XYZ file of C-alpha atoms in Angstrom:
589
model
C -3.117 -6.612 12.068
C -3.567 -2.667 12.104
C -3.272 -0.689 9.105
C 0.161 1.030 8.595
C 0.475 4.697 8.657
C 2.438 5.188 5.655
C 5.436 7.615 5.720
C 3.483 10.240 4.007
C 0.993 10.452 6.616
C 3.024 10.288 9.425
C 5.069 13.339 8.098
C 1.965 15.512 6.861
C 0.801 15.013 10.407
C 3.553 15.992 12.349
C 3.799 19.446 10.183
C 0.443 19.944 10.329
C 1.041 20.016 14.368
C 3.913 22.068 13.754
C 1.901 24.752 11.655
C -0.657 24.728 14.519
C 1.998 25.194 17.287
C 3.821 27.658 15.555
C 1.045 29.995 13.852
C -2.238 29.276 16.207
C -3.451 31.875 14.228
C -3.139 29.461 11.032
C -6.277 26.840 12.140
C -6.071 23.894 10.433
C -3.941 24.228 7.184
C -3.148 21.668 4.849
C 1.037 21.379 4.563
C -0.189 19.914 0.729
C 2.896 17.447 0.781
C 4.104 15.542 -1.923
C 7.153 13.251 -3.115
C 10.136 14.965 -3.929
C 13.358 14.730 -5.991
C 14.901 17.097 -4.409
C 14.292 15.372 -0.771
C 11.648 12.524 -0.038
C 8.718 15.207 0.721
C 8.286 18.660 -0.554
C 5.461 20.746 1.335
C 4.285 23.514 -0.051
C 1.276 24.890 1.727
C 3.354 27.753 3.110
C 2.447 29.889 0.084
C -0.958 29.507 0.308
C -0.985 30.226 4.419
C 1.216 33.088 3.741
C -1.072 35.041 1.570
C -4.152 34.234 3.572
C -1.802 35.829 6.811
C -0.118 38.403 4.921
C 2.980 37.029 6.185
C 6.433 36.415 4.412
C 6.793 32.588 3.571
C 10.211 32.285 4.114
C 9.443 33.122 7.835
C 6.557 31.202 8.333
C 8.301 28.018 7.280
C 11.292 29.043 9.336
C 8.850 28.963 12.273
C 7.372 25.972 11.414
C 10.830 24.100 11.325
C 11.642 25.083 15.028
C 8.674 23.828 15.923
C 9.144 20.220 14.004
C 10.300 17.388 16.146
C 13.146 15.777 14.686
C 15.164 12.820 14.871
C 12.590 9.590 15.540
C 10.692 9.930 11.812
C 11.870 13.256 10.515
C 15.753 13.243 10.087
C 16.043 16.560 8.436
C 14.012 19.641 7.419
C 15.173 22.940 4.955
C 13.626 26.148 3.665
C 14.128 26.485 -0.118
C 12.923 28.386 -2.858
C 10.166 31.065 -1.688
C 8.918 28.761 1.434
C 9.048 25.233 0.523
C 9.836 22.832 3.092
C 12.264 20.080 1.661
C 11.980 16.676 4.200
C 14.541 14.130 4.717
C 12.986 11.003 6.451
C 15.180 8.789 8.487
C 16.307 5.325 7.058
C 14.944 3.574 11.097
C 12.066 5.255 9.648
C 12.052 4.023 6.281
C 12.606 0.355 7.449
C 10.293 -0.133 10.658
C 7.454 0.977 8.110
C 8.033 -1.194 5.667
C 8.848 -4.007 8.632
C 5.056 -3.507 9.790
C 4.091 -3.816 6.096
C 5.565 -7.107 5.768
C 4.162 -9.098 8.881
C 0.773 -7.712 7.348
C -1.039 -10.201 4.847
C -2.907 -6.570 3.490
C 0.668 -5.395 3.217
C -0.785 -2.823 5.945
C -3.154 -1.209 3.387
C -5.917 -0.008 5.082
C -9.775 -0.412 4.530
C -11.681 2.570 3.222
C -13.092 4.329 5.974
C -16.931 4.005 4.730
C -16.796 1.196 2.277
C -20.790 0.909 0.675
C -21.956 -1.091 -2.344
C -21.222 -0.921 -5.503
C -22.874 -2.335 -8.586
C -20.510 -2.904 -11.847
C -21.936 -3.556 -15.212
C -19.028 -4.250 -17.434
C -18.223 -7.678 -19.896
C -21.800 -7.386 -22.069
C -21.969 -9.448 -24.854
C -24.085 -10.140 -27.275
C -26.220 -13.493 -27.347
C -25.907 -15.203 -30.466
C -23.059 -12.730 -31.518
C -19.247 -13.588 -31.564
C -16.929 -11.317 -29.259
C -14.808 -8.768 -31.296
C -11.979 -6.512 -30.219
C -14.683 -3.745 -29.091
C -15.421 -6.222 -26.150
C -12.108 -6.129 -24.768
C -12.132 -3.022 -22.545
C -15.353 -3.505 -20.920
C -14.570 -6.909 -19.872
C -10.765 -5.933 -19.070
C -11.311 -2.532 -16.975
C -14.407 -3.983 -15.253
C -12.903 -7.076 -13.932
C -9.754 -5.019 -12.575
C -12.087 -2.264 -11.300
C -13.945 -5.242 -9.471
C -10.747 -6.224 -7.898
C -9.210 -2.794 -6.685
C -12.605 -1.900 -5.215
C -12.956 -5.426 -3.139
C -9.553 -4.982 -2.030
C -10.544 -1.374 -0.547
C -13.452 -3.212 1.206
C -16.490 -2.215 -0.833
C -19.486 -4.816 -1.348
C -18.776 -4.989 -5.225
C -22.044 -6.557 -7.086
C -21.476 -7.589 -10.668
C -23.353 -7.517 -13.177
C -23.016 -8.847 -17.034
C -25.964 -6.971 -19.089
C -25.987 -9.218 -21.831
C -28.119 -8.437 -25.247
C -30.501 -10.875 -25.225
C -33.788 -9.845 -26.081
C -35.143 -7.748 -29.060
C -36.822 -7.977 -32.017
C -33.678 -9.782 -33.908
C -34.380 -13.256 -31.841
C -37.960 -13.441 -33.326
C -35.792 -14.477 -36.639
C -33.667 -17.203 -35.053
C -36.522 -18.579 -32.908
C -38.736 -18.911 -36.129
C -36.086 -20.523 -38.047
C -35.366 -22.906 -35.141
C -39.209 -24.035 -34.626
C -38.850 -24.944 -38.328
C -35.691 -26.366 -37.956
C -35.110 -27.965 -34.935
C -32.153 -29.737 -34.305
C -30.059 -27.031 -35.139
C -28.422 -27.018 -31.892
C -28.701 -30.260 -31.133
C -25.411 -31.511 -29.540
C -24.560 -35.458 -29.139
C -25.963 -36.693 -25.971
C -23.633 -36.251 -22.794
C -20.927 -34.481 -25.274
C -19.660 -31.391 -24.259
C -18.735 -29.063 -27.009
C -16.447 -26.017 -27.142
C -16.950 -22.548 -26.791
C -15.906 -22.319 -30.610
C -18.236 -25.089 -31.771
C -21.054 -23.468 -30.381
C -20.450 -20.415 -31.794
C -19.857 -22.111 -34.954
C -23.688 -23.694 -34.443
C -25.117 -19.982 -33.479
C -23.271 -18.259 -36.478
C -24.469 -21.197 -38.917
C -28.000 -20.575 -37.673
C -28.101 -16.760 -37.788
C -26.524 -16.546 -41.481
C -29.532 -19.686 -42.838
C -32.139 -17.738 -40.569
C -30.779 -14.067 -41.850
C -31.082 -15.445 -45.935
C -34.511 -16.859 -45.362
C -35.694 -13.424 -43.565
C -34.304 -11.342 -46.855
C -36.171 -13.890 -49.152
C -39.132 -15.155 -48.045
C -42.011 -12.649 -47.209
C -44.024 -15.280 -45.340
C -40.715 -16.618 -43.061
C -40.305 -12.911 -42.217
C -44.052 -12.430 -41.246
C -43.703 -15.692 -39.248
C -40.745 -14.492 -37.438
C -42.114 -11.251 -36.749
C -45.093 -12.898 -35.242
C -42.781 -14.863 -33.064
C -41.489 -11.324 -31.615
C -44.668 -10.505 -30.207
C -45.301 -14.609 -29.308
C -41.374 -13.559 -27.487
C -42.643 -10.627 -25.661
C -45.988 -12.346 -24.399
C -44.212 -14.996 -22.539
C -45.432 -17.507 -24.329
C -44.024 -20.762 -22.928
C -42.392 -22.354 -26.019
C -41.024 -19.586 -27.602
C -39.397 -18.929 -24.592
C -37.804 -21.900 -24.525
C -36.386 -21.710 -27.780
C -34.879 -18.474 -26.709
C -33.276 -20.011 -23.672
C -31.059 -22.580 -26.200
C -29.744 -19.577 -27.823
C -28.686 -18.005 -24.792
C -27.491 -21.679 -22.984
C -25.462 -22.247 -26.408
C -24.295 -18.461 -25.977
C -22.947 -18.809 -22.525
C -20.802 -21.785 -23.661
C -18.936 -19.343 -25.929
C -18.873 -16.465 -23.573
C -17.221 -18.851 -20.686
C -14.587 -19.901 -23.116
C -13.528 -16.648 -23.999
C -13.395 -15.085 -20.455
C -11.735 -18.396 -19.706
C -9.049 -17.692 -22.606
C -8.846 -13.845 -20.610
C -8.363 -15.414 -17.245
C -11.205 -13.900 -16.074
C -13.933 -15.264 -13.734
C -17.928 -14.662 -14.909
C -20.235 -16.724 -12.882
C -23.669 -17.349 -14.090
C -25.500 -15.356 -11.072
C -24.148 -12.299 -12.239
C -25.207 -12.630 -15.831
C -28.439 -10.492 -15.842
C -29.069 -9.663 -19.721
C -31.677 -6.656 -21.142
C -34.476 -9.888 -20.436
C -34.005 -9.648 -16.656
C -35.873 -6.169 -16.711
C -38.923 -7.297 -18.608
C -41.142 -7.508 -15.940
C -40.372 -3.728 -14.432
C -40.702 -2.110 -17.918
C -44.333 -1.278 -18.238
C -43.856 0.029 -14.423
C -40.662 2.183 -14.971
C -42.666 3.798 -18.102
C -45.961 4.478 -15.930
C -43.858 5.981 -12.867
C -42.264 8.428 -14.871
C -45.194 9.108 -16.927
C -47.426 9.807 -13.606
C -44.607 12.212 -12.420
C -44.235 13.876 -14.965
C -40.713 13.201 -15.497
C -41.921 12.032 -19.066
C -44.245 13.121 -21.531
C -45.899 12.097 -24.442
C -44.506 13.361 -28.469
C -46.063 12.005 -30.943
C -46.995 8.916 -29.293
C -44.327 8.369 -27.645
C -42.680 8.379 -24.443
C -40.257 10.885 -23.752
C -37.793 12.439 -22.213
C -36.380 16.116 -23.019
C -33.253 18.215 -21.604
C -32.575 21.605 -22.200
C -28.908 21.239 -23.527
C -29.110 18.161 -26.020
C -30.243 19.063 -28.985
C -29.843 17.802 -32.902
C -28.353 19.331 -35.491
C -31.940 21.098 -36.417
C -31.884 22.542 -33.040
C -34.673 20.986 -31.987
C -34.494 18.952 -28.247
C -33.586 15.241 -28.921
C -35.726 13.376 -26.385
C -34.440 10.153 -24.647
C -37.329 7.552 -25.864
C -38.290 5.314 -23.102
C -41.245 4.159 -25.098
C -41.654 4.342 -28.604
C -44.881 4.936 -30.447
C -45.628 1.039 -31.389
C -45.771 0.646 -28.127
C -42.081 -1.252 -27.935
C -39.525 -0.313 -25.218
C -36.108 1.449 -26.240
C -32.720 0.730 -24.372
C -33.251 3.277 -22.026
C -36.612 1.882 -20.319
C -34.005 -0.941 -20.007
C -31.501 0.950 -18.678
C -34.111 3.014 -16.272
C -35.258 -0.278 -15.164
C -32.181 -2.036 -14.481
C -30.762 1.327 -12.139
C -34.767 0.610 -10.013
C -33.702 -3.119 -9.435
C -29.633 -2.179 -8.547
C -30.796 0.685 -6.347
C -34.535 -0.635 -4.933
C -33.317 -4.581 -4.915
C -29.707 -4.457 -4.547
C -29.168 -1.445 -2.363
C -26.069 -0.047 -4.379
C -25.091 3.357 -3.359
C -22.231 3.570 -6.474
C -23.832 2.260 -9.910
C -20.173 2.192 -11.770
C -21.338 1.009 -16.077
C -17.825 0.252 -17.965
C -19.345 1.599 -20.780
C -17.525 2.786 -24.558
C -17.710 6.291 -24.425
C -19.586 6.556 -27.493
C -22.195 5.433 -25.600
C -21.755 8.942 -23.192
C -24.732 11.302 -24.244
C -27.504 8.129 -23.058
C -26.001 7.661 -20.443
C -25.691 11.060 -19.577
C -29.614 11.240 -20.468
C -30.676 7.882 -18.883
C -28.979 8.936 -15.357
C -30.635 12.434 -15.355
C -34.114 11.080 -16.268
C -33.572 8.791 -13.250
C -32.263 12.003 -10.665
C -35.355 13.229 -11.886
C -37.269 10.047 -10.985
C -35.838 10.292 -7.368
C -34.306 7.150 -8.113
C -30.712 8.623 -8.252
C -29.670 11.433 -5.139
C -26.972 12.634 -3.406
C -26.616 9.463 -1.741
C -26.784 6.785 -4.443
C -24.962 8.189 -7.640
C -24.261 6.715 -10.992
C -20.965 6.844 -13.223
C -19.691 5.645 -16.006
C -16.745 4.454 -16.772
C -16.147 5.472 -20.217
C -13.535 3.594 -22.088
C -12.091 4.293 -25.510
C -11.594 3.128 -28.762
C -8.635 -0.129 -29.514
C -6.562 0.990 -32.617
C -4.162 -0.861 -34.891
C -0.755 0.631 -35.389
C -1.746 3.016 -37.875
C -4.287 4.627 -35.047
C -7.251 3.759 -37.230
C -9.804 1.149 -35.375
C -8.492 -2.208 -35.149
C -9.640 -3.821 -38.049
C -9.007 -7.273 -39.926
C -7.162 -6.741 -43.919
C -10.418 -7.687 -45.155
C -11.678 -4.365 -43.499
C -13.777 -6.823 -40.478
C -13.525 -6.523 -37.036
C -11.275 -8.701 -35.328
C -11.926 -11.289 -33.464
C -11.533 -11.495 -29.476
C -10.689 -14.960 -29.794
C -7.773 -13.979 -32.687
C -6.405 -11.678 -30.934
C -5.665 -13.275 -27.581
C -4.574 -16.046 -29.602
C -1.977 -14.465 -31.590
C -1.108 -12.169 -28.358
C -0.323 -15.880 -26.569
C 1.799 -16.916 -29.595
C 4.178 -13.793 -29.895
C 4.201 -14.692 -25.904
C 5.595 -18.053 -26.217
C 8.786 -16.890 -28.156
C 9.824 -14.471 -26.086
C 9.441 -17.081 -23.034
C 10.733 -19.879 -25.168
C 14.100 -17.855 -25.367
C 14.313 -17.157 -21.885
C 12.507 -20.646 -20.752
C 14.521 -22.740 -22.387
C 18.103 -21.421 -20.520
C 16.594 -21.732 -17.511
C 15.241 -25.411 -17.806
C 11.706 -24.982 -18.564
C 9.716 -27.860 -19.986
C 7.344 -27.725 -22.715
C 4.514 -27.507 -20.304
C 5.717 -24.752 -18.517
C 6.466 -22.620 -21.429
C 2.696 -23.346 -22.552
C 1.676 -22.247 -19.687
C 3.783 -19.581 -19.137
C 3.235 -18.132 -22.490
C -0.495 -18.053 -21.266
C 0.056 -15.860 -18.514
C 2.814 -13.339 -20.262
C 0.364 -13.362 -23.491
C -3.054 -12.664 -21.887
C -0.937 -10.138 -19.105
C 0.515 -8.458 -22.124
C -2.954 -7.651 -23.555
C -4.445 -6.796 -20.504
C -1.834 -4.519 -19.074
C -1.688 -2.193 -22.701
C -5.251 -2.072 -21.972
C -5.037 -0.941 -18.445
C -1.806 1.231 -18.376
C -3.760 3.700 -20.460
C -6.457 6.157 -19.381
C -9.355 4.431 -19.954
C -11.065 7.488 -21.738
C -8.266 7.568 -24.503
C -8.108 5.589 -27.432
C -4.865 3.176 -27.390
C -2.935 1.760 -30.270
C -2.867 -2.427 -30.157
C 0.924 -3.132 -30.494
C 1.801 -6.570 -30.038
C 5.283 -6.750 -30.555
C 5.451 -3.666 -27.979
C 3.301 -5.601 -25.788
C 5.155 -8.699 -25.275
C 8.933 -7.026 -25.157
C 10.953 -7.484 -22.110
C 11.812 -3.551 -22.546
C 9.950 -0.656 -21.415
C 6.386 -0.425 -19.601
C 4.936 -3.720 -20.488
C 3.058 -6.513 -18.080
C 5.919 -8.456 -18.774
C 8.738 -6.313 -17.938
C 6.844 -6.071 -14.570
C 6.971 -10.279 -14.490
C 10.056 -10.430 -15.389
C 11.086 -8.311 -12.416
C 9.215 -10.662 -10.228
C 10.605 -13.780 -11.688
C 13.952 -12.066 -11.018
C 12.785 -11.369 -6.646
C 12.185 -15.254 -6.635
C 15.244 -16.604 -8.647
C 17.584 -14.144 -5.621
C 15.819 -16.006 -3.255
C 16.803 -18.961 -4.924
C 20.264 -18.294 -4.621
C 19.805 -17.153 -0.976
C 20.860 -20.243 0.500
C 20.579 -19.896 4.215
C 20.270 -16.324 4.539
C 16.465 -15.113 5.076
C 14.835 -12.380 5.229
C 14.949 -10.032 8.278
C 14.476 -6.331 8.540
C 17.792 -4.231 10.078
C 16.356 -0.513 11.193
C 20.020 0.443 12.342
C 21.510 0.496 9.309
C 22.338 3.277 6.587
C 20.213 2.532 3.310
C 21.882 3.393 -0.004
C 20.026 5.623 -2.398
C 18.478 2.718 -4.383
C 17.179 0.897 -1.225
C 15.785 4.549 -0.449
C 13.885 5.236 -3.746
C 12.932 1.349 -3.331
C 11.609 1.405 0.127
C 9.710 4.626 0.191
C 8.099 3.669 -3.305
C 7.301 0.388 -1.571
C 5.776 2.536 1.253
C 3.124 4.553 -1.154
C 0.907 1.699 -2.627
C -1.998 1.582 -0.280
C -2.033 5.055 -1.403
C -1.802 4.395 -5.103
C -4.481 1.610 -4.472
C -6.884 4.141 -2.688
C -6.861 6.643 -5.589
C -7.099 4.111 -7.986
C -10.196 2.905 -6.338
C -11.837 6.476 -5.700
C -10.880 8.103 -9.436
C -11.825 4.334 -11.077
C -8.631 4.755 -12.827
C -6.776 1.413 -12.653
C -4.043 2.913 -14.815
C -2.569 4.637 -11.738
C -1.566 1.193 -10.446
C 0.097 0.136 -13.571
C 2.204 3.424 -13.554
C 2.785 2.454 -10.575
C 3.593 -1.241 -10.427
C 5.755 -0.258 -13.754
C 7.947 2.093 -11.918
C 8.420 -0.265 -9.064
C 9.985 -2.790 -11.047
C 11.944 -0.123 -12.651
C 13.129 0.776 -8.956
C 14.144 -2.617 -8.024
C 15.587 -3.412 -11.167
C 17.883 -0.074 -10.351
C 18.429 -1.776 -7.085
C 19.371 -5.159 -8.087
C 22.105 -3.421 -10.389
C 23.607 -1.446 -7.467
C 22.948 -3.601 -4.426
C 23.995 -6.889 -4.294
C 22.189 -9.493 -2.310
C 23.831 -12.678 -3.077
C 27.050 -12.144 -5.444
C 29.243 -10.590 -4.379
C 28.113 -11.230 -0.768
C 27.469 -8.483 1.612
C 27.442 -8.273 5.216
C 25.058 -11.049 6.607
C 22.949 -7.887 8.168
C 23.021 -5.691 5.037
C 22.315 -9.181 2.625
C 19.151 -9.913 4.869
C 17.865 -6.626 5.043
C 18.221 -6.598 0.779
C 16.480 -9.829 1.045
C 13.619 -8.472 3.214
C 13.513 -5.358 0.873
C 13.691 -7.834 -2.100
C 10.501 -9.741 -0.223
C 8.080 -6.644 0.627
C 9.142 -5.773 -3.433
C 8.011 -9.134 -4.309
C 4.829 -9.380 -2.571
C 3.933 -5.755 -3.722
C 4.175 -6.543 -7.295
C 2.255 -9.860 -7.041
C -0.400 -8.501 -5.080
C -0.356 -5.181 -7.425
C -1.130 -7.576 -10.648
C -3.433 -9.833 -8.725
C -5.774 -6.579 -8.573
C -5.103 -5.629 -12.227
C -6.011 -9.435 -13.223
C -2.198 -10.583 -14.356
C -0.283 -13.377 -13.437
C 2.831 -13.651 -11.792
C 5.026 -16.709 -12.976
C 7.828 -17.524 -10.511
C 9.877 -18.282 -12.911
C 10.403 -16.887 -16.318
């Protein structure tokens, strides 16, 4: 089906004609309409075109309501304040828009109108490294990010730049060659994501003592660094077990955050090996790097240290070993050259800002970023315990990823074991359900909040049934599918002739804005305008519910379907609204 003109369009368009019938002399003007309380729209561009015309506002606006068809769309238009335009939409309106959204499996959202390719680098762990808190947001903003964008129609290319190389493997390949059957597993046996993390954080503590102690091991391993970065056959095949026995644990934790990460799109720092000599000699030939005591740099005029001298970004360093950003250079060649990305979007901790800042000039300088391919980051802040500190363990450790979706699962399961149990759940489906509130509740504290701000972990406030919480949102689902539960025979069916009350108003032309909400959150990268969003839809329909019956006590057959076709478009909106943000929607909890 065709997109669906939402409400807001269809209203800024027909004043926009207005303003251009009634004041040629205006051009095009923008009527700069917004939701109002005081009606459903409020324009205000009258202030603006009166100064530019050196005209009274009052009568400007006057002129442009004679000129505004009413009556189809439009029910009613006033002058208030110093030229405001207050607009009253018709309830026909209201419903034949949201009718259209319905029959629409896109809920009438439309496209972007020049959808490219993006390339997301977000979820980067470490290999041979357990995931802690700090890996939370990347993976958690990045996968939702993924979504929104796909939904709007852009090619979306992921990508999952794991640590995986550097001089720290020349340790744990040594001590493996010497001790090999360290990661042996039984033959045919699978083993858990927690078993082989248990094997890789075994080996790195014995291989981590015998580097601190023995003089010869550590010459030995350093050896095998350079034995690494040669390519030589059998050290590289030692390094693949770590990162095989690493992926095992990475899958089950993205498994445990409902989240899909599919080998193909895990392309660690070792995928760029072969371009980094290349990337170093391009920018050295043009200049865009020079040489400071021996090594490769990078300067800018405005970062400087403390001293006051420049701080260079090192691409190369004086040994002759690469830094992160020859890495980093390398990686935006391959996504730009290989891939053909015009958006390069890194869901990146914002501590990370001033090299990335650095790395994406160096590569404007290069030629390899332009006004057509562009690079952003996504820059995510800090997770804090209740007492706004970082989130740390009582020993003063940082917490485990695994821990913490754990224990967000178990506060879950009470809260749905109270509920669950009146309305008939089995064991199973509290489990399960308990899952989906748990890992939802984490996810959504994550997401409702800027991404650039640092956000305080709250569990108990994450899993209550009260206030802006995933499962407050769920719950309000649940609810849409227990009324049609109790439906019986009556179905959905949209009735344009009749009067809406005020809640069915404030539900149906909230209902009306999310292809909007969806599009911003999409262009800004700012999934926490859907959550706001989402949050005060349920808040809407729980308003709604309260005032409107739909089943008990029974209304009208025509006014009871058109709540249950209201209750329906409210329904799919919130399930399709958390699909994007990566949260489940239980029917019944």
């Amino acid at each position: 089906m065709a997109p669906v003109t939402s409400l807001a369009s269809t209203v800024d368009q027909r004043i926009a004609d207005a303003l251009s019938a009634a004041l040629p002399e205006a051009g095009t003007a923008d009527p700069l309409l917004r939701r109002s309380d005081r009606a459903d729209f409020q324009a205000n561009g009258m202030l603006a075109l009166a100064k530019r015309l050196k005209g009274n506002p009052r009568e400007l606006a006057s002129k442009v309501v004679e000129a505004l068809a009413t009556g189809d769309v439009v029910k009613e238009v006033e002058v208030s304040g110093p030229g405001f335009l207050n607009i009253t939409v018709t309830d026909r309106a209201i419903v034949e828009t949201l009718a259209a959204r319905i029959a629409d499996d896109r809920l009438g959202v439309p496209f972007a109108v020049e959808p490219g390719t993006t390339v997301i680098d977000y979820a980067q762990p470490n290999v041979a490294k357990e995931m802690h808190v700090g890996h939370l947001r990347s993976a958690v903003i990045g996968a939702a990010m993924v979504e929104i964008l796909e939904f709007t129609g852009e090619n979306v290319i992921r990508r999952h730049h794991i640590g995986d190389w550097g001089t720290q493997f020349g340790m744990l390949i040594q001590y493996l060659t010497e001790h090999p059957h360290e990661l042996d597993h039984s033959a045919g046996a699978e083993i858990s994501g927690e078993e082989a993390m248990s094997n890789l954080g075994r080996l790195y503590k014995a291989a981590r003592t015998l580097f601190d102690s023995d003089e010869e091991f550590k010459a030995r391993a350093r050896d095998r660094v350079v034995a690494l970065q040669a390519g030589d056959t059998e050290t590289l095949a030692r390094w693949q077990r770590f990162v095989d026995e690493s992926k095992i644990y990475f899958h089950s934790v993205f498994d445990k955050l409902d989240m899909e990460i599919r080998d193909e799109d895990v392309v660690g720092e070792s995928g760029y090996n072969d371009m980094l000599e290349e990337t170093c000699r391009i920018l050295e030939e043009t200049g865009v790097a020079v040489r400071s005591d021996g090594a490769l740099c990078v300067f800018f005029d405005d970062v400087k240290g403390p001293d006051g001298n420049p701080t260079p970004l090192i691409v190369k360093k004086s040994n002759g070993g690469y830094g992160y950003a020859a890495t980093d250079l390398s990686a935006i060649r391959d996504r730009v050259g290989n891939l053909k990305a015009n958006t390069l979007l890194y869901v990146v901790d914002a501590r990370q800002s001033l090299h990335f800042r650095m790395v994406f000039e160096t590569a404007r300088r290069a030629g390899w970023l332009n006004d057509q391919v562009h690079a952003v980051q996504l820059a995510f802040g800090t997770v804090l315990g209740k007492d706004g500190k970082p989130f740390k363990t009582r020993e003063g450790e940082t917490v485990r990823l695994v821990d913490l979706l754990d224990e967000a699962v178990e506060r879950a399961s009470a809260v749905v074991r109270e509920k669950g149990q009146a309305l008939g759940l089995t064991e199973d489906e509290i489990v399960e359900r308990a899952t989906e509130v748990g890992i939802g509740a984490v996810k959504y504290a994550d997401l409702s909040t800027s991404a650039s701000r640092d956000y305080k972990f709250d569990l108990d406030q994450m899993v209550s049934l009260h206030g802006d919480t995933s499962v407050y949102i769920q719950y309000a689902y649940a609810r849409t599918r227990s009324i049609f539960g109790k439906a019986g025979e009556r179905t959905p069916v949209a009735h344009p002739e009749l009067e809406l009350a005020p809640a069915e108003r404030a539900l149906g032309l909230h209902l009306d804005q999310f292809g909007e909400v969806v599009a911003e959150a999409a262009s800004a990268y700012e999934p926490h305008k859907l959550t706001a969003y989402l949050y005060q839809l349920a808040s809407l329909f729980t308003t709604f519910y309260t005032e409107c019956p739909v089943v008990k006590p029974a209304p009208p057959r025509e006014v009871a379907e058109n709540r249950l076709f209201l209750t329906d478009l409210t329904a799919a909106t919130l399930r399709r609204g958390m699909a994007l943000l990566g949260i489940r929607t239980p029917e019944r909890l």
